[in-house]
């Protein structure tokens, strides 16, 4: 790794060292895909949880870190996905695992009108409105819709048709697929023309508009993508947990934990949320005995990170030795570089 | 007594036309029924003291501010319903007085963003356009630098590179020479002349008058939101209304003594 000593103007992994992260990625993916065959049930359940938090974190990071939309209301779509599972599996007789993509579609359909309301607001107003909308949905489901079981919620009985191991394994693979879609979806989106638009919006929205970027449409794409991921995650979580209660399904913790993950990992990068999710699970295990105090400690850590390391742990790690797993940056194509030197 | 108004006769209609553009913020009128037109290939300079409403006028043309009254016509079509990004894609492109670089991405990515979105290109064609734009503005050497690391001149060049990557038909420049050294201004003038020669119509707001008159065919002058003079650079700058706006009533009296 001697070549990484060379100071480059931008934090790129050079072509020669790009093979290593790629190899690491392949090994990790292979290990994850085969995990149900060699890991304990406890490990499998922990990794499953890791995967759906990772999916939520990637989606939130794209929305907040790139498009500047600080939503604290993604639990609305987690809950919608959860109740989507209940209604589709229990009342419509759809295979519970098939409800995961359908829940994503349901979340998108509901997110469209919500975005009309929200996109009139900016900054803190936007953030508060996302929360208010999520609370409104929670309270409505909690108190007013008997069909959904009110405050007690409902149980997904149709999951009984599956053997417990089969259910857990299928759930695990669905979670893995979801995490892969989230990570690589964000990666390919960022490498596209829309990704450039997003980064432009992040840096200056007025500047972006002045070069022809349709800022609203771009933000809407991201908002709907995040809603889809949250909706699918909601259905998945309750395939594992079986009992859907409004207070849990629409809990603000879905937003709070995810914000914590992204902030400590490093907002505005793909690697940050991955690292953040790992750290979050490690801390949560360590602090499990402290119960309510653990939330205070999480909050304190997040505040310290924001003040002293706004680029998160990934930012701290990445200042001296730039190694990127996901290179989203676009560079001047080789054909032009050759031109230039010819002059 | 009254400033001369030169008529520009061209076989084609104006490429851009402001019809009684007015902007009010409550009781404050920033632009008061300003009308003028820009011929294809023409370079028009805009002069006026600070607060005369020059930037607001440019913003109304570009669509980033909606006029309180009046119209913008582009190739004879009313632009009222079109947003700033839509006008940009159609060819009305504005550079900002304070450069707005996308600081956390590279110079190359900044210009590529403009080529994709403002230029409406895909794939290799977008890269081609971005490359040409950077080459013209002399920023190609610094393609790999983060835009946030650029100096003021670098930022201004980037602003211009991005505008070029949008492939403008009408380029609106807002004090692009402000804050630069004489040497840098000279380079910029050469560049803008080159852009103009390539067939782009230009409206340029500038306080650096020698730079402005080196490029433009015609000037308009604004004061307190109103058009006070229009004509060739000499006509406008020798006109009484213009002198009064810049130097005050007394300056004229002293000159008369």
XYZ file of C-alpha atoms in Angstrom:
600
model
C 0.000 0.000 0.000
C 2.984 2.278 -0.469
C 1.226 4.195 -3.243
C -1.415 5.520 -0.887
C 1.326 7.653 0.701
C 1.318 9.844 -2.369
C -0.688 12.978 -1.681
C -3.456 13.333 -4.225
C -5.507 16.492 -4.535
C -8.766 14.585 -4.044
C -9.568 11.582 -1.897
C -9.669 8.987 -4.646
C -8.642 5.414 -4.320
C -6.387 5.005 -7.314
C -7.178 2.405 -9.929
C -4.454 0.055 -8.697
C -5.855 -0.035 -5.162
C -9.513 -0.217 -6.275
C -9.300 -4.001 -6.638
C -8.871 -4.502 -2.906
C -12.109 -2.843 -1.757
C -13.904 -4.673 -4.565
C -12.532 -7.984 -3.369
C -13.452 -7.148 0.233
C -16.958 -6.252 -0.919
C -17.316 -9.600 -2.721
C -16.159 -11.533 0.350
C -18.537 -9.639 2.628
C -21.443 -10.191 0.242
C -20.706 -13.910 -0.047
C -20.516 -14.209 3.741
C -23.808 -12.353 4.141
C -25.656 -14.401 1.523
C -24.581 -17.716 3.060
C -24.970 -16.558 6.658
C -28.138 -18.575 7.495
C -26.163 -21.776 6.757
C -23.339 -21.199 9.170
C -24.348 -18.644 11.791
C -26.355 -19.072 14.983
C -29.954 -17.921 15.144
C -28.961 -15.076 17.429
C -26.295 -13.828 15.004
C -28.706 -14.145 12.096
C -31.361 -12.083 13.875
C -28.778 -9.437 14.822
C -27.476 -9.197 11.271
C -31.035 -9.016 9.956
C -31.676 -6.053 12.198
C -28.366 -4.530 11.115
C -29.402 -4.883 7.467
C -32.725 -3.112 7.760
C -31.248 -0.315 9.847
C -28.592 0.006 7.152
C -31.280 0.274 4.464
C -33.120 2.960 6.452
C -29.865 4.804 7.124
C -28.826 4.814 3.451
C -32.188 6.192 2.428
C -32.188 8.858 5.113
C -28.622 9.800 4.294
C -29.484 10.285 0.634
C -32.429 12.446 1.606
C -30.763 14.509 4.347
C -27.095 14.314 3.409
C -27.515 14.939 -0.300
C -30.888 16.547 -0.872
C -30.858 18.545 2.386
C -34.263 17.259 3.503
C -33.999 16.715 7.247
C -36.944 14.399 7.724
C -37.709 13.246 11.242
C -40.847 11.502 10.057
C -39.673 8.413 8.172
C -41.459 6.326 10.820
C -44.655 7.274 9.001
C -43.580 5.087 6.085
C -42.220 2.339 8.325
C -45.654 2.198 9.960
C -47.449 2.347 6.631
C -45.316 -0.564 5.428
C -46.135 -2.496 8.621
C -49.872 -1.957 8.250
C -49.544 -2.629 4.530
C -48.249 -6.074 5.512
C -51.173 -6.617 7.891
C -53.844 -5.610 5.402
C -52.341 -7.312 2.386
C -51.389 -10.541 4.154
C -54.398 -10.859 6.461
C -57.267 -9.231 4.578
C -56.220 -9.752 0.975
C -54.461 -13.095 1.418
C -51.232 -12.052 -0.274
C -48.047 -13.953 0.563
C -46.440 -11.963 3.426
C -43.023 -11.916 1.755
C -44.546 -10.539 -1.418
C -45.982 -7.643 0.605
C -42.459 -6.218 1.081
C -42.154 -4.796 -2.463
C -45.882 -3.985 -2.422
C -45.416 -2.036 0.816
C -42.702 -0.031 -0.928
C -45.162 0.828 -3.710
C -47.867 1.691 -1.164
C -45.462 4.020 0.650
C -44.585 5.760 -2.623
C -48.248 6.231 -3.538
C -48.911 7.855 -0.164
C -45.667 9.836 -0.249
C -46.644 11.657 -3.458
C -49.443 13.798 -1.949
C -47.413 14.197 1.268
C -44.561 15.621 -0.804
C -46.901 18.246 -2.298
C -47.504 19.502 1.220
C -43.964 19.149 2.508
C -42.135 20.646 -0.441
C -43.655 24.023 0.270
C -41.536 24.064 3.420
C -37.807 24.313 3.976
C -35.288 23.602 6.711
C -36.661 23.340 10.224
C -40.252 23.809 9.025
C -39.849 20.835 6.723
C -38.415 18.737 9.562
C -41.211 19.597 11.992
C -43.868 18.983 9.340
C -42.529 15.479 8.610
C -42.825 14.678 12.301
C -46.309 16.164 12.612
C -47.498 14.128 9.635
C -46.020 10.941 11.125
C -47.698 11.611 14.481
C -51.005 12.343 12.783
C -50.894 9.015 10.977
C -49.947 7.208 14.192
C -52.757 8.770 16.199
C -55.261 8.118 13.432
C -54.372 4.440 13.254
C -54.166 4.203 17.053
C -57.544 5.670 17.879
C -59.790 5.728 14.882
C -59.503 2.643 12.725
C -60.997 -0.424 14.431
C -60.256 -2.492 11.374
C -56.524 -2.064 12.095
C -56.969 -3.102 15.711
C -56.726 0.333 17.374
C -54.010 0.728 19.964
C -53.550 -3.032 20.389
C -52.776 -3.446 16.737
C -53.002 -6.711 14.835
C -51.116 -9.939 14.426
C -49.971 -11.313 11.093
C -51.454 -14.797 11.579
C -50.821 -15.885 8.025
C -47.126 -16.048 8.890
C -48.053 -19.207 10.842
C -48.128 -21.106 7.546
C -44.324 -20.933 7.408
C -41.962 -23.060 9.441
C -40.120 -20.791 11.907
C -36.679 -21.432 10.397
C -37.919 -20.940 6.875
C -39.603 -17.697 7.932
C -36.444 -16.420 9.604
C -34.236 -17.390 6.666
C -36.552 -15.846 4.087
C -36.870 -12.721 6.234
C -33.119 -12.545 6.444
C -32.643 -12.756 2.689
C -35.319 -10.173 2.082
C -33.496 -7.869 4.525
C -30.236 -8.530 2.702
C -31.846 -7.774 -0.652
C -33.297 -4.580 0.775
C -29.933 -3.444 2.154
C -28.212 -4.242 -1.150
C -30.870 -2.351 -3.088
C -30.500 0.614 -0.728
C -26.695 0.727 -0.831
C -26.289 0.113 -4.547
C -29.400 2.102 -5.420
C -27.828 5.099 -3.693
C -24.476 4.352 -5.327
C -25.821 4.199 -8.879
C -28.116 7.156 -8.309
C -25.165 9.226 -7.126
C -23.101 8.259 -10.176
C -25.883 9.354 -12.504
C -26.905 12.732 -13.803
C -29.461 12.899 -10.983
C -26.680 12.277 -8.471
C -24.754 15.271 -9.736
C -27.926 17.326 -9.494
C -28.365 16.178 -5.889
C -24.849 17.127 -4.897
C -25.313 20.472 -6.601
C -28.520 21.035 -4.622
C -26.736 20.071 -1.412
C -24.056 22.701 -2.039
C -26.299 25.496 -3.329
C -29.876 25.163 -4.427
C -29.923 28.515 -6.254
C -26.733 27.618 -8.076
C -28.266 24.304 -9.099
C -31.345 26.008 -10.544
C -29.158 28.421 -12.496
C -27.587 25.522 -14.410
C -30.919 23.968 -15.296
C -31.375 21.495 -12.436
C -35.047 20.838 -11.690
C -34.530 21.000 -7.950
C -38.060 20.040 -6.981
C -38.256 17.013 -9.205
C -34.824 15.832 -8.072
C -35.768 16.168 -4.414
C -39.051 14.388 -5.036
C -37.250 11.410 -6.606
C -35.134 11.112 -3.467
C -38.061 11.585 -1.096
C -40.038 8.859 -2.856
C -37.017 6.542 -2.888
C -36.608 7.011 0.878
C -40.331 6.384 1.396
C -40.116 3.165 -0.640
C -37.188 1.881 1.422
C -38.948 2.780 4.686
C -42.194 1.142 3.542
C -40.450 -2.084 2.534
C -38.496 -2.059 5.798
C -41.724 -1.631 7.761
C -43.253 -4.721 6.168
C -40.047 -6.677 6.703
C -39.676 -5.733 10.386
C -43.130 -7.081 11.164
C -42.607 -10.256 9.185
C -40.000 -10.878 11.861
C -41.896 -9.420 14.821
C -45.411 -10.606 13.811
C -47.358 -8.266 16.132
C -48.006 -4.836 14.639
C -48.856 -2.139 17.157
C -49.201 1.525 16.142
C -46.955 2.898 18.907
C -44.135 0.603 17.860
C -44.661 0.715 14.099
C -44.903 4.510 14.028
C -42.309 5.023 16.765
C -40.088 8.072 16.388
C -37.231 5.746 17.304
C -37.140 4.599 13.681
C -36.165 8.144 12.790
C -34.048 8.849 15.886
C -31.835 5.767 15.624
C -31.346 6.278 11.922
C -30.366 9.922 12.385
C -27.921 8.833 15.082
C -26.425 6.222 12.761
C -25.916 8.661 9.917
C -24.542 11.441 12.119
C -21.939 9.289 13.863
C -21.030 7.381 10.710
C -20.694 10.399 8.455
C -23.451 12.212 6.627
C -23.197 12.591 2.865
C -21.183 9.441 2.164
C -22.229 5.863 1.396
C -19.629 4.393 3.740
C -20.689 6.571 6.705
C -24.068 4.907 7.329
C -22.474 1.439 7.064
C -19.905 2.334 9.700
C -22.567 4.164 11.716
C -24.853 1.129 11.797
C -21.984 -1.046 13.063
C -21.127 1.462 15.792
C -24.787 1.830 16.726
C -25.195 -1.918 17.243
C -21.991 -2.102 19.242
C -23.051 0.801 21.494
C -26.580 -0.495 21.881
C -25.265 -3.839 23.118
C -22.914 -2.101 25.528
C -25.565 0.215 26.877
C -28.406 -2.320 26.948
C -28.465 -2.474 30.771
C -28.834 1.272 31.138
C -32.287 1.323 29.511
C -33.576 4.899 29.295
C -30.129 6.291 30.081
C -28.833 4.761 26.871
C -30.938 7.204 24.847
C -29.343 10.117 26.702
C -25.903 8.727 25.977
C -26.772 8.239 22.290
C -27.936 11.836 22.154
C -24.812 13.100 23.870
C -22.557 11.189 21.490
C -24.477 12.527 18.495
C -24.148 16.118 19.760
C -20.413 15.688 20.374
C -19.971 14.277 16.885
C -21.884 17.160 15.305
C -19.753 19.693 17.183
C -16.322 18.140 16.870
C -16.505 15.771 13.912
C -19.301 16.944 11.615
C -18.150 14.509 8.939
C -18.612 11.601 11.331
C -16.341 8.673 12.007
C -15.890 7.970 8.321
C -14.752 11.539 7.836
C -12.226 11.157 10.666
C -10.879 7.894 9.289
C -10.755 9.163 5.767
C -8.762 12.369 6.167
C -5.313 10.812 6.145
C -5.621 7.705 4.036
C -8.238 8.075 1.381
C -9.649 4.660 0.653
C -13.170 4.634 -0.654
C -15.295 1.571 -1.061
C -17.766 3.445 -3.205
C -16.363 5.923 -5.636
C -19.209 8.109 -6.688
C -17.054 10.977 -7.973
C -16.908 11.558 -11.709
C -13.552 12.318 -13.270
C -12.390 13.824 -16.530
C -12.506 10.918 -19.007
C -9.166 9.512 -20.171
C -9.770 10.468 -23.791
C -9.664 14.148 -22.786
C -6.666 13.733 -20.503
C -4.703 12.402 -23.502
C -5.764 15.450 -25.570
C -4.599 17.826 -22.939
C -1.097 16.429 -22.693
C -0.778 16.431 -26.470
C -0.996 20.213 -26.528
C -31.052 67.107 -23.066
C -32.773 63.827 -23.725
C -30.501 60.859 -24.187
C -30.407 59.533 -27.687
C -32.069 56.216 -28.299
C -30.435 54.204 -31.013
C -32.575 51.850 -32.963
C -30.928 48.573 -33.833
C -32.211 47.443 -37.191
C -31.792 43.769 -37.840
C -33.603 41.498 -40.231
C -34.465 39.243 -37.281
C -36.590 40.196 -34.307
C -34.966 40.674 -30.923
C -33.780 37.497 -29.238
C -34.785 38.836 -25.840
C -37.188 41.588 -24.984
C -38.177 43.139 -21.670
C -41.648 44.692 -21.757
C -42.402 47.084 -18.911
C -40.737 44.820 -16.354
C -41.667 45.942 -12.880
C -40.702 44.574 -9.503
C -42.189 45.815 -6.267
C -41.505 44.703 -2.725
C -44.358 46.310 -0.821
C -43.957 50.066 -1.149
C -40.501 49.717 -2.648
C -40.313 49.664 -6.440
C -37.052 48.038 -7.491
C -37.772 48.093 -11.212
C -40.289 50.447 -12.761
C -41.598 49.496 -16.206
C -38.193 48.781 -17.724
C -38.341 47.990 -21.447
C -35.516 47.190 -23.815
C -34.559 44.587 -26.356
C -31.528 42.561 -27.263
C -30.745 41.757 -30.900
C -29.314 38.371 -31.886
C -25.546 38.424 -31.412
C -25.645 41.768 -29.651
C -23.784 42.601 -26.445
C -25.656 44.996 -24.179
C -24.113 46.569 -21.099
C -26.094 47.615 -18.047
C -24.805 50.468 -15.899
C -26.238 52.048 -12.812
C -25.356 52.960 -9.237
C -25.695 50.386 -6.458
C -29.325 49.677 -5.715
C -30.493 50.788 -9.156
C -32.206 47.432 -9.690
C -29.764 45.877 -12.141
C -29.486 42.460 -10.526
C -33.243 42.241 -10.000
C -33.729 43.022 -13.686
C -31.385 40.206 -14.668
C -33.107 37.830 -12.267
C -36.470 38.596 -13.834
C -35.022 37.844 -17.256
C -33.584 34.533 -16.041
C -36.728 33.572 -14.161
C -35.256 33.379 -10.686
C -37.479 36.274 -9.593
C -41.042 36.727 -10.817
C -41.890 40.245 -12.038
C -44.774 42.121 -10.381
C -45.800 43.252 -13.861
C -44.475 43.094 -17.384
C -43.185 40.373 -19.642
C -40.022 38.724 -20.845
C -40.085 37.630 -24.485
C -37.538 35.179 -25.795
C -37.539 34.684 -29.560
C -40.931 36.366 -29.439
C -42.368 33.879 -26.940
C -43.640 34.898 -23.527
C -41.484 33.316 -20.821
C -43.839 34.084 -17.909
C -44.806 30.466 -17.218
C -41.278 29.110 -17.335
C -39.143 28.504 -14.255
C -35.456 29.340 -14.072
C -34.255 25.786 -14.889
C -36.647 25.630 -17.859
C -35.405 28.966 -19.225
C -31.848 27.816 -18.701
C -32.484 24.743 -20.843
C -34.038 26.953 -23.511
C -30.929 29.110 -23.619
C -31.298 32.000 -21.153
C -28.436 31.473 -18.730
C -27.405 33.759 -15.882
C -24.180 33.897 -13.905
C -24.447 35.116 -10.358
C -22.733 38.198 -8.940
C -21.500 36.077 -6.042
C -20.302 32.837 -7.664
C -22.300 29.789 -6.595
C -19.873 26.878 -6.991
C -20.931 23.392 -5.934
C -18.128 23.395 -3.406
C -17.926 19.758 -2.428
C -17.628 18.358 -5.920
C -14.841 18.830 -8.442
C -14.581 21.530 -11.083
C -15.205 18.839 -13.684
C -18.354 17.629 -11.935
C -19.615 21.199 -11.585
C -19.431 21.751 -15.312
C -20.696 18.265 -16.127
C -23.801 18.954 -14.021
C -24.499 22.005 -16.174
C -23.915 20.068 -19.409
C -26.362 17.359 -18.351
C -29.083 19.581 -16.997
C -28.806 23.017 -18.574
C -27.317 21.675 -21.804
C -29.735 18.755 -21.858
C -27.053 16.331 -23.039
C -26.561 12.669 -22.237
C -23.511 10.466 -21.844
C -20.494 11.251 -24.008
C -22.097 14.342 -25.543
C -22.413 15.923 -22.087
C -18.775 15.161 -21.342
C -17.787 16.685 -24.669
C -19.680 19.893 -23.897
C -18.244 20.116 -20.375
C -14.733 19.577 -21.706
C -15.108 22.288 -24.339
C -16.481 24.731 -21.779
C -13.571 24.156 -19.390
C -11.087 24.462 -22.203
C -12.502 27.798 -23.307
C -12.393 29.319 -19.849
C -8.896 28.027 -19.118
C -10.023 25.974 -16.131
C -9.209 22.604 -17.659
C -5.924 22.348 -15.758
C -7.869 22.446 -12.519
C -10.585 19.932 -13.459
C -9.743 17.688 -10.523
C -9.819 20.351 -7.822
C -12.731 20.747 -5.490
C -14.721 23.817 -6.535
C -14.636 25.059 -2.945
C -10.845 25.356 -3.156
C -10.897 27.821 -6.064
C -9.816 31.459 -5.779
C -12.210 34.266 -6.697
C -10.981 34.306 -10.296
C -11.273 30.521 -10.377
C -14.831 30.740 -9.098
C -15.749 33.328 -11.693
C -14.253 31.201 -14.438
C -16.176 28.231 -13.097
C -19.389 30.242 -13.053
C -18.767 31.109 -16.684
C -17.749 27.538 -17.596
C -20.983 26.201 -16.168
C -22.986 28.827 -18.015
C -21.236 27.869 -21.264
C -21.911 24.175 -20.630
C -25.623 25.099 -20.593
C -25.080 26.224 -24.209
C -26.693 29.652 -23.854
C -28.214 31.686 -26.635
C -28.488 34.616 -24.251
C -25.878 34.960 -21.543
C -26.690 37.194 -18.578
C -23.542 38.250 -16.713
C -23.841 39.878 -13.300
C -20.675 41.768 -12.321
C -18.400 39.003 -13.391
C -15.347 41.311 -13.402
C -15.977 42.692 -9.902
C -13.174 42.090 -7.404
C -10.642 40.929 -9.989
C -7.212 42.404 -10.688
C -6.672 44.392 -13.904
C -4.756 41.498 -15.345
C -7.586 39.075 -14.604
C -10.138 41.520 -16.001
C -8.181 41.655 -19.237
C -8.313 37.848 -19.570
C -12.005 37.881 -18.829
C -12.689 40.524 -21.483
C -10.889 38.417 -24.085
C -12.951 35.417 -23.055
C -16.275 37.246 -23.181
C -15.403 38.711 -26.577
C -14.699 35.180 -27.735
C -18.046 33.943 -26.408
C -19.769 36.809 -28.161
C -17.997 36.117 -31.444
C -19.342 32.564 -31.275
C -22.853 34.017 -31.660
C -24.083 34.254 -28.074
C -26.081 37.380 -27.214
C -24.941 38.970 -23.989
C -26.378 41.248 -21.332
C -23.657 42.318 -18.951
C -24.004 44.285 -15.705
C -20.664 45.729 -14.714
C -19.115 48.454 -12.601
C -15.727 47.951 -14.248
C -16.655 50.301 -17.087
C -13.536 49.915 -19.215
C -14.113 46.162 -19.339
C -17.729 46.680 -20.263
C -17.164 49.153 -23.091
C -14.451 46.920 -24.527
C -17.131 44.353 -25.300
C -20.599 45.860 -25.596
C -22.200 47.611 -28.584
C -24.815 49.356 -26.586
C -25.495 50.448 -23.012
C -28.547 50.990 -20.917
C -28.401 52.845 -17.624
C -30.682 52.363 -14.655
C -31.273 54.600 -11.685
C -33.816 54.017 -8.920
C -35.247 51.172 -10.961
C -35.911 53.237 -14.059
C -34.285 53.185 -17.437
C -32.592 56.591 -17.666
C -30.450 56.212 -20.768
C -29.940 53.937 -23.714
C -27.512 54.125 -26.611
C -23.900 53.634 -27.637
C -21.426 53.700 -24.748
C -20.338 57.261 -25.592
C -23.880 58.544 -25.886
C -24.916 57.062 -22.564
C -21.882 58.089 -20.575
C -21.907 61.638 -21.922
C -25.627 61.968 -21.243
C -26.819 64.251 -18.488
C -29.192 61.829 -16.832
C -26.372 59.330 -16.505
C -23.950 61.853 -15.025
C -26.568 63.033 -12.602
C -27.213 59.475 -11.453
C -23.552 58.766 -10.893
C -22.088 62.069 -9.775
C -25.105 64.000 -8.490
C -26.597 67.334 -9.494
C -23.651 69.407 -8.253
C -21.133 67.689 -10.453
C -23.050 68.836 -13.500
C -23.259 72.401 -12.162
C -19.558 72.510 -11.449
C -18.791 71.187 -14.883
C -20.935 73.957 -16.366
C -19.057 76.739 -14.577
